[in-house]
Amino acid sequence: MAARLVNYPSLGNYWKLVKSDRVVQNIGMTREHRKNFLLSSIKMAVATLSSRVLGFAREILMAKLFGASGLTDAYQIAFRIPNMLRDLFAEGSFSSAFVPIFTSAKKDGDEHARKLLWSMAIVLLAITSIVCLLIFIFAPQIIQVLTNELFTSDVNRFELSVLLTRMMSPFLAFVSVAALFMGVLNTYKMFFAPAMAPAVFNIIMIIAMVTLPKYLEAKNLHPIISLGIGVLVGGFFQMLIQVPMLFSKGLVKVDGIDLFSSDVKEILKRMSIGTIGVAATQINLLVSTFLATGTVVGAVSWLQYAFRLFQFPVGILGVSIGNSNLVYFSELWRGGKEDEAKAALQTSYITSLFVLMPAMALMFALAQDCVAISFQRGAFGLDDTKMVTEALYAYLFGLPFYGLYKVFSPSFYTLDKPKIPVIISSIAVGINIVFCFSLVGTYGFKILAMGTSVSMIFIILVQSILLFKLLDLRLNFFFPLRFFKIGLSSLLAFYATQYVRGHFPNNIFSTLDNLAAFVTAACAGAIAYVIVLSVLGDYVLIQRFLNKIIRRN
C-alpha cells in the first residue's frame, strides 16, 4: 500500500526541519537524510560549478579563436557523435540502471560490490570499444546521414569532420568508464571529488587550444584539429583521475569477475531499455543538426553556443540535484522507506524549481548580454551574437524542465519501470521531428531550439502524471504553495532585471559596458527574488542555506 504524504512544510521551514533531532513526521524524511541530501547537492554543485566555469572558459576561447563558421560546424558535428553516445552510455541510461543495482549489491558486502564494479567495467569497456571502432570505420557514412547535402557538398569541410570524428571516437570509451567510477563513488557518498573530474577534461582542452594551433599550422594542418586532440586526451585523464579515489575506498582489489552475473544482466537489460528513453535530448539535437546544416552556414555552431549558455545553470544545479536524488531516492526506496523516498523526490523537485526558475528569468532578461559578454570577441562577431541570442531565447523556455528531467527520469528505474521513459521519450522525439520539419522553412534555425524545449516540456508533463499515479501522490506534491511563491518571485525578478537593464545604454560593441550593465541588472533581479520570497515567508531557507555553506567552508 502506498505511503501517505501530507502537510508538506513551507520552503522557508525546510532548514528548521533539517536541524530538528526527530524524524520529520509530516515530510517522512529523517533529519540525517535531509541534511546529507542537501550537503551532497551543495558539494556536487560546487564541484560542478568549477567544471562548468572551466568548460565555459573553453567555449569562450573557442569562440575567440574559431568563431562560428563552416569549420566550427565541422567540429561540432564530429564531436556530437561521441558526445551523444556518451550521454547514452555514461550519463544517461547506464547511470540510471547501474546506481540502484550497485546500491543493492553493497548490502551483500564489499566483495560482491567490487566484483560487480569490475565486471561491469569490463563489459562497458568492451561495448564502447566496439562502438568506437564502428564510428572510426563508418565515419564518412555517419556524417552523411547526420548532415544535409549543403554541408557534404563542401569537400574540405566534410573531410575535416570525418577526420575529427575518427580522432575523437575513443573519447566514448574513456568517458563511459569515468562515469562508471563516478557512479560508484557517489554511492559511497563521495560527490565532490568525482564531480571535479570533468574539470580536468576542460583544463586539457584549454591547454590544447592555447598550445597546439601554431604547431599544427606549421605542419600544414588546420588549427581546429587541436580541439580533437584535446577531447581525446582530456577524456582519458577524466577517467584516470578517479582511480586514486577508488583506491581510498578499497575498491581496486579484484575478488573475481563474473561477466554474466544476474546483476550485470539486469543492468544491461535496463540500460538497453532505457537508451531510447534517456536519448530524447540527444535525438532532438541530431534532428536539429541535420536541419541546421540545411539552413545557413554557421547555424550548427550558433545552436551549440546557445545550448552551452543554456546548459550552464542546468549543468551546475540540475545535474547536481538529480545525481544526489538518484542516490538517496534509490537507497531509501530499496530500503523500504517509501515516505522518506517520496520526500527526497519532492525535495529534489522543489529545489530544482527554486534555483532554475529565477535562473530562467534572469537569462531571459539578459540573453543578449550573456552572449555578447561570453563570446563576442576575435572571430566571433556581432551577427553571431544576434543569431545565438535568438536560439538562446528558444532554449530557455525548457530550462526548468531540463532540471526536472534529471530528477524524474532516473526515478522510474528505481521503481522498476524502465519502459516508461522509453515510451514517453519516443513520442516526444516524434513530436519534435514533426514540429521542426513543419516550421524550419518558415522560421529558420531558431525553431530547432524551440522544438527541443517543446519536446522536453511534453516529457516532464507526462512523467509527472505517471509519478503521481505510481506513487499515489497528492496534488500538493507538485503544486504546493511554495511552487506559486517561486513562480511569482521569478516573474518579478525578471521585470526588475529588465527594468534596471533598460537604464543602461545598449552598447553592443563594448564588453566592459555590457558587463557593468549585466552585473548590475542581474544583482537587481537576484535581490528582487530574495525580497519577494522574504515577503512571502520563504526567506529563511536562503538565509539558513547560505549560513550552512559558510560554516561548512
XYZ file of C-alpha atoms in Angstrom:
553
model
C 0.000 0.000 0.000
C 1.372 3.385 -0.946
C 2.625 5.529 1.880
C 0.823 8.751 2.723
C 2.271 12.210 2.283
C 0.505 15.108 3.944
C 1.102 18.674 5.067
C 4.328 19.476 3.272
C 6.109 22.335 5.035
C 6.770 25.713 3.508
C 10.082 26.194 1.754
C 11.199 28.535 4.483
C 10.832 25.836 7.149
C 12.988 23.236 5.379
C 16.142 24.031 7.275
C 14.326 24.067 10.611
C 13.211 20.546 9.853
C 16.740 19.573 8.886
C 18.098 20.805 12.193
C 15.477 19.094 14.327
C 16.528 15.915 16.146
C 13.374 13.982 15.390
C 12.062 12.280 12.311
C 10.097 14.828 10.342
C 6.669 13.301 10.612
C 4.867 15.425 8.071
C 7.605 15.026 5.475
C 8.662 11.459 6.117
C 12.371 12.151 5.670
C 14.789 11.870 8.593
C 16.940 14.765 9.731
C 20.084 12.879 8.744
C 18.914 12.012 5.232
C 17.709 15.545 4.566
C 20.949 17.066 5.808
C 23.029 14.578 3.810
C 20.992 15.224 0.682
C 21.395 18.997 0.895
C 25.095 18.823 1.729
C 25.708 16.335 -1.082
C 23.911 18.622 -3.516
C 25.979 21.587 -2.317
C 29.270 19.720 -2.654
C 28.368 18.445 -6.075
C 27.159 21.866 -7.190
C 30.436 23.490 -6.093
C 32.488 20.876 -7.930
C 30.256 21.040 -10.971
C 30.426 24.838 -10.901
C 34.215 24.643 -11.097
C 33.985 22.272 -14.031
C 31.311 24.330 -15.794
C 33.264 27.551 -15.348
C 36.273 25.897 -16.945
C 34.032 24.454 -19.645
C 32.624 27.893 -20.269
C 36.144 29.308 -20.475
C 36.855 26.613 -23.052
C 33.854 27.742 -25.131
C 34.865 31.409 -24.838
C 38.362 30.614 -26.062
C 36.968 28.501 -28.880
C 34.643 31.316 -29.984
C 37.528 33.787 -29.969
C 39.886 31.550 -31.950
C 37.486 29.943 -34.407
C 34.212 31.926 -34.278
C 31.124 30.395 -35.914
C 31.813 29.138 -39.425
C 31.654 26.082 -41.631
C 34.805 24.729 -39.986
C 33.422 25.082 -36.476
C 30.274 23.394 -37.763
C 32.512 20.507 -38.867
C 33.943 20.166 -35.348
C 30.551 20.485 -33.641
C 29.082 17.733 -35.813
C 32.100 15.467 -35.293
C 32.065 15.916 -31.515
C 28.306 15.482 -31.349
C 28.629 11.814 -32.364
C 30.718 10.504 -29.403
C 29.148 13.129 -27.145
C 25.647 11.862 -27.889
C 26.722 8.282 -27.247
C 28.470 9.472 -24.069
C 25.165 10.747 -22.761
C 23.578 7.382 -23.558
C 26.287 5.103 -22.165
C 27.689 7.320 -19.430
C 25.350 9.972 -18.108
C 22.009 8.614 -19.202
C 20.629 5.104 -19.243
C 23.746 3.479 -17.760
C 23.873 5.645 -14.633
C 20.138 5.254 -14.083
C 20.396 1.472 -14.418
C 23.677 0.962 -12.549
C 23.344 3.035 -9.361
C 20.215 1.342 -7.909
C 21.615 -2.161 -8.525
C 25.083 -1.315 -7.207
C 23.435 0.202 -4.126
C 21.712 -3.131 -3.510
C 24.944 -5.061 -4.193
C 26.767 -3.107 -1.482
C 24.360 -4.526 1.079
C 25.731 -8.001 0.283
C 29.253 -6.968 1.223
C 32.296 -5.225 -0.230
C 33.428 -8.327 -2.111
C 30.162 -8.511 -4.028
C 30.319 -4.775 -4.775
C 33.895 -4.970 -6.078
C 33.074 -7.947 -8.260
C 30.118 -6.107 -9.793
C 32.184 -2.947 -10.317
C 34.969 -4.593 -12.304
C 32.687 -6.992 -14.136
C 30.635 -4.036 -15.297
C 33.774 -2.055 -16.152
C 34.963 -4.816 -18.495
C 31.548 -5.181 -20.113
C 31.136 -1.431 -20.548
C 34.640 -1.030 -21.956
C 34.054 -3.882 -24.407
C 30.744 -2.459 -25.639
C 32.022 1.090 -26.032
C 35.236 -0.082 -27.722
C 33.199 -1.886 -30.365
C 31.081 1.226 -30.878
C 34.244 3.348 -31.148
C 35.618 1.017 -33.809
C 32.393 1.219 -35.801
C 32.453 5.019 -35.591
C 36.041 5.046 -36.846
C 35.286 2.757 -39.793
C 31.992 4.289 -40.869
C 32.703 7.942 -40.054
C 32.059 9.196 -43.642
C 28.717 7.419 -43.828
C 27.696 8.658 -40.369
C 28.475 12.264 -41.295
C 26.462 11.923 -44.500
C 23.455 10.615 -42.573
C 23.613 13.351 -39.943
C 24.037 16.312 -42.280
C 22.319 17.970 -45.197
C 23.685 17.971 -48.761
C 24.611 21.628 -48.285
C 27.180 20.507 -45.705
C 28.614 17.493 -47.539
C 28.953 19.429 -50.806
C 31.897 21.301 -49.272
C 34.631 18.672 -49.620
C 37.125 20.305 -47.227
C 34.522 20.746 -44.516
C 33.269 17.178 -44.941
C 36.759 15.647 -44.830
C 37.665 17.683 -41.749
C 34.532 16.468 -39.993
C 35.369 12.842 -40.843
C 38.945 13.263 -39.568
C 37.783 14.788 -36.284
C 35.118 12.096 -35.830
C 37.712 9.344 -36.143
C 40.160 11.164 -33.904
C 37.630 11.647 -31.088
C 35.927 8.230 -31.256
C 37.896 6.688 -28.292
C 36.548 9.515 -26.114
C 33.353 7.483 -25.728
C 35.124 4.553 -24.034
C 37.172 6.758 -21.707
C 34.298 8.891 -20.501
C 31.914 5.936 -20.104
C 34.296 4.220 -17.694
C 34.783 7.580 -15.958
C 31.010 7.782 -15.442
C 31.021 4.246 -14.011
C 33.680 5.253 -11.478
C 31.731 8.398 -10.622
C 28.514 6.435 -10.063
C 30.307 4.009 -7.743
C 31.937 6.780 -5.712
C 28.600 8.601 -5.418
C 27.077 5.541 -3.743
C 29.825 5.875 -1.115
C 28.639 9.479 -0.607
C 31.723 10.836 -2.400
C 30.291 13.619 -4.548
C 32.817 16.449 -4.643
C 35.950 14.769 -5.987
C 34.281 12.709 -8.769
C 32.330 15.773 -9.900
C 35.670 17.574 -10.310
C 36.884 15.023 -12.880
C 35.291 16.856 -15.854
C 37.284 19.931 -14.809
C 40.419 18.023 -15.789
C 38.932 17.479 -19.251
C 38.258 21.203 -19.644
C 41.737 22.184 -18.464
C 43.330 19.893 -21.039
C 41.039 21.259 -23.765
C 42.107 24.819 -22.918
C 45.791 23.847 -22.917
C 45.356 22.165 -26.310
C 43.744 25.261 -27.849
C 46.431 27.558 -26.445
C 49.483 25.482 -27.371
C 48.703 23.354 -30.447
C 47.293 25.629 -33.213
C 50.653 27.144 -34.198
C 52.294 23.720 -34.223
C 49.505 22.299 -36.401
C 49.716 25.228 -38.824
C 53.442 24.603 -39.166
C 52.560 21.047 -40.213
C 50.014 22.366 -42.766
C 47.116 21.114 -40.640
C 44.078 23.159 -39.645
C 44.349 24.614 -36.108
C 40.852 23.359 -35.238
C 42.324 19.851 -35.050
C 43.680 20.957 -31.665
C 40.119 20.550 -30.384
C 40.060 16.892 -31.411
C 43.375 16.223 -29.667
C 42.145 17.976 -26.530
C 38.945 15.909 -26.444
C 40.849 12.627 -26.749
C 43.497 13.353 -24.105
C 41.019 15.081 -21.795
C 38.635 12.117 -21.843
C 41.439 9.745 -20.877
C 42.507 11.822 -17.872
C 38.893 12.328 -16.787
C 38.798 8.562 -16.297
C 42.287 8.210 -14.819
C 41.896 10.960 -12.199
C 39.247 8.957 -10.309
C 41.337 5.812 -9.819
C 43.064 7.079 -6.617
C 39.623 7.619 -5.065
C 38.740 4.009 -5.829
C 41.942 3.014 -4.024
C 40.920 5.081 -0.995
C 37.677 3.091 -0.728
C 39.396 -0.257 -1.181
C 37.619 -0.876 -4.479
C 40.634 -1.627 -6.668
C 41.154 -5.109 -5.238
C 39.586 -7.595 -7.663
C 37.841 -10.530 -5.975
C 36.829 -12.209 -9.202
C 34.974 -11.364 -12.376
C 31.525 -12.572 -13.368
C 30.559 -11.052 -16.703
C 27.286 -12.976 -16.808
C 26.019 -12.448 -13.267
C 22.371 -11.650 -12.678
C 23.302 -8.096 -11.648
C 25.268 -7.468 -14.851
C 22.447 -8.881 -16.952
C 19.887 -6.750 -15.146
C 21.978 -3.604 -15.652
C 22.368 -4.346 -19.363
C 18.662 -5.098 -19.660
C 17.686 -1.819 -18.046
C 20.348 0.005 -19.993
C 19.120 -1.331 -23.329
C 15.514 -0.494 -22.484
C 16.393 2.946 -21.212
C 18.700 4.001 -24.025
C 15.867 5.345 -26.149
C 14.187 6.955 -23.170
C 17.221 8.877 -21.964
C 18.258 9.638 -25.565
C 15.377 12.053 -26.183
C 17.519 15.144 -25.777
C 20.304 13.773 -27.950
C 17.989 12.586 -30.708
C 16.402 16.007 -30.712
C 19.852 17.536 -31.086
C 20.632 15.242 -34.013
C 17.417 16.271 -35.740
C 18.384 19.884 -35.116
C 21.861 19.226 -36.524
C 20.531 17.705 -39.736
C 18.062 20.519 -40.318
C 20.522 23.236 -39.263
C 23.080 22.136 -41.855
C 20.424 22.814 -44.484
C 19.649 26.381 -43.362
C 22.723 28.614 -43.287
C 26.453 28.165 -42.713
C 27.224 28.640 -39.022
C 23.786 27.551 -37.787
C 25.141 24.411 -36.101
C 27.678 26.479 -34.179
C 25.102 29.139 -33.232
C 22.826 26.481 -31.793
C 25.727 24.893 -29.945
C 26.903 28.158 -28.385
C 23.327 28.918 -27.298
C 22.945 25.428 -25.869
C 26.182 25.856 -23.894
C 24.844 29.005 -22.266
C 21.548 27.277 -21.600
C 23.311 24.254 -20.103
C 25.306 26.347 -17.655
C 22.615 26.556 -14.931
C 21.292 23.079 -15.780
C 24.755 21.570 -15.585
C 25.649 23.214 -12.300
C 22.351 22.904 -10.481
C 20.112 20.433 -12.301
C 22.695 17.668 -12.656
C 23.915 18.063 -9.060
C 20.402 17.822 -7.647
C 19.487 14.964 -9.980
C 22.547 12.871 -9.131
C 22.055 13.353 -5.394
C 18.379 12.460 -5.744
C 19.196 9.268 -7.657
C 21.452 8.008 -4.871
C 19.183 8.909 -1.949
C 15.900 8.020 -3.630
C 17.304 4.601 -4.631
C 18.715 3.966 -1.166
C 15.511 4.931 0.635
C 13.092 3.235 -1.742
C 15.008 -0.045 -1.824
C 15.322 0.124 1.943
C 11.535 0.111 2.235
C 11.344 3.724 3.427
C 8.707 4.886 0.980
C 7.701 8.033 2.870
C 11.296 9.220 3.043
C 11.917 8.323 -0.610
C 8.928 10.387 -1.720
C 10.093 13.247 0.457
C 13.541 13.063 -1.145
C 11.925 13.208 -4.575
C 9.835 16.239 -3.655
C 12.814 17.982 -2.094
C 14.710 17.497 -5.368
C 11.722 18.748 -7.362
C 11.249 21.918 -5.324
C 14.987 22.596 -5.090
C 15.281 22.365 -8.880
C 12.486 24.884 -9.355
C 13.866 27.085 -6.594
C 17.149 27.621 -8.452
C 16.234 27.140 -12.130
C 13.127 29.325 -12.394
C 14.918 32.521 -11.292
C 17.864 31.494 -13.469
C 15.491 31.306 -16.446
C 14.015 34.709 -15.575
C 17.396 36.430 -15.357
C 18.712 34.797 -18.533
C 15.589 35.822 -20.453
C 16.079 39.431 -19.378
C 19.813 39.425 -20.138
C 20.090 36.999 -23.056
C 21.953 39.264 -25.478
C 24.312 40.443 -22.755
C 25.042 36.812 -21.844
C 26.030 36.051 -25.426
C 27.992 39.248 -26.066
C 29.974 39.078 -22.832
C 30.709 35.392 -23.274
C 31.609 35.112 -26.937
C 31.757 38.421 -28.847
C 35.475 38.839 -29.479
C 38.045 37.720 -32.000
C 36.474 35.645 -34.780
C 33.019 35.846 -33.156
C 31.226 38.950 -34.455
C 28.073 40.988 -33.833
C 25.984 38.978 -36.301
C 26.969 35.803 -34.466
C 25.808 37.381 -31.193
C 22.385 38.174 -32.627
C 21.919 34.674 -34.044
C 22.995 32.926 -30.830
C 20.675 35.171 -28.796
C 17.672 34.141 -30.906
C 18.470 30.471 -30.322
C 19.036 31.047 -26.599
C 15.563 32.542 -26.155
C 14.048 29.390 -27.630
C 16.105 27.063 -25.433
C 15.257 28.980 -22.249
C 11.583 28.010 -22.412
C 12.639 24.497 -21.454
C 15.174 25.375 -18.739
C 13.237 24.291 -15.603
C 12.012 21.182 -17.398
C 15.560 20.057 -18.177
C 16.336 20.251 -14.465
C 13.237 18.219 -13.601
C 14.173 15.680 -16.264
C 17.382 14.968 -14.343
C 15.240 14.266 -11.264
C 12.214 12.417 -12.647
C 13.586 10.196 -15.409
C 16.059 8.149 -13.301
C 13.368 7.649 -10.645
C 11.457 5.285 -12.921
C 14.435 2.913 -12.934
C 14.424 2.756 -9.159
C 10.694 1.998 -9.339
C 11.469 -0.868 -11.772
C 9.539 0.894 -14.535
C 12.298 1.456 -17.127
C 9.959 1.216 -20.114
C 8.003 4.312 -19.123
C 10.738 6.862 -20.023
C 11.317 4.956 -23.263
C 7.719 5.261 -24.407
C 7.363 8.888 -23.335
C 10.609 9.958 -24.958
C 9.863 8.107 -28.180
C 6.620 10.052 -28.506
C 8.454 13.286 -27.659
C 11.027 12.638 -30.373
C 8.225 12.215 -32.886
C 6.642 15.481 -31.748
C 9.974 17.282 -32.105
C 10.610 15.925 -35.586
C 7.167 16.924 -36.845
C 7.434 20.330 -35.153
C 10.861 21.118 -36.612
C 10.278 19.804 -40.127
C 7.000 21.742 -40.316
C 8.362 25.114 -39.203
C 12.080 25.275 -40.059
C 11.362 26.522 -43.571
C 9.393 29.468 -42.177
C 11.293 30.402 -39.020
C 14.805 29.169 -39.771
C 17.312 27.552 -37.445
C 15.959 29.092 -34.215
C 12.798 26.972 -34.400
C 15.056 23.934 -33.920
C 15.921 25.137 -30.416
C 12.244 25.679 -29.682
C 11.483 22.122 -30.799
C 13.933 20.779 -28.225
C 12.177 22.765 -25.484
C 8.696 21.695 -26.595
C 9.612 18.008 -26.525
C 11.184 18.305 -23.060
C 8.113 20.086 -21.684
C 5.965 17.248 -23.022
C 8.201 14.626 -21.372
C 8.014 16.264 -17.933
C 4.256 16.755 -18.058
C 3.650 13.081 -18.847
C 6.265 11.838 -16.351
C 4.669 13.963 -13.625
C 1.252 12.433 -14.291
C 2.651 8.895 -14.164
C 4.674 9.512 -10.989
C 1.521 10.975 -9.464
C -0.276 7.681 -10.122
C 2.579 5.247 -9.418
C 3.478 6.786 -6.051
C -0.120 7.598 -5.083
C 0.794 11.236 -4.553
C -1.466 14.127 -3.736
C -1.842 17.177 -5.934
C 0.081 19.343 -3.488
C 3.161 17.203 -4.115
C 3.679 19.052 -7.412
C 1.722 22.231 -6.660
C 2.312 23.223 -3.042
C 2.019 26.863 -2.059
C 5.755 27.363 -2.396
C 5.505 26.387 -6.096
C 3.466 29.536 -6.721
C 5.725 31.608 -4.473
C 8.750 30.608 -6.540
C 6.901 31.359 -9.774
C 5.748 34.809 -8.636
C 9.180 35.681 -7.241
C 10.851 34.654 -10.503
C 8.414 36.702 -12.588
C 9.023 39.833 -10.528
C 12.775 39.179 -10.673
C 12.503 39.168 -14.481
C 10.764 42.549 -14.539
C 13.215 44.020 -12.037
C 16.169 42.823 -14.112
C 14.667 44.141 -17.327
C 13.839 47.495 -15.728
C 17.359 48.055 -14.390
C 18.965 46.903 -17.646
C 16.832 49.403 -19.562
C 18.547 52.275 -17.748
C 21.922 51.360 -19.270
C 22.893 52.154 -22.878
C 22.857 49.138 -25.161
C 26.496 49.391 -26.197
C 26.864 46.141 -28.092
C 30.456 46.943 -29.071
C 31.807 47.350 -25.534
C 32.271 44.233 -23.435
C 33.086 46.338 -20.355
C 29.882 48.379 -20.639
C 27.863 45.222 -21.183
C 29.481 43.587 -18.180
C 28.670 46.530 -15.902
C 25.059 46.574 -17.087
C 24.800 42.794 -16.813
C 26.150 42.567 -13.266
C 24.019 45.461 -12.014
C 20.816 44.161 -13.594
C 21.460 40.567 -12.521
C 22.088 41.655 -8.929
C 18.878 43.673 -9.010
C 16.963 40.632 -10.215
C 18.513 38.363 -7.599
C 17.771 40.860 -4.839
C 14.191 41.195 -6.059
C 13.838 37.404 -5.964
C 15.097 37.245 -2.385
C 12.932 40.171 -1.255
C 9.752 38.713 -2.724
C 10.485 35.330 -1.138
C 11.084 37.118 2.151
C 7.757 38.927 1.918
C 6.059 35.630 1.083
C 7.675 33.952 4.089
C 10.336 31.816 2.397
C 13.498 33.808 3.055
C 14.519 31.554 5.938
C 15.662 28.864 3.503
C 18.056 31.217 1.733
C 19.450 32.556 4.990
C 19.964 29.142 6.561
C 21.283 27.688 3.325
C 23.968 30.368 2.934
C 24.904 30.220 6.619
C 25.345 26.469 6.365
C 27.646 26.831 3.354
C 29.740 29.452 5.171
C 30.042 27.286 8.299
C 30.845 24.244 6.173
C 33.651 26.068 4.384
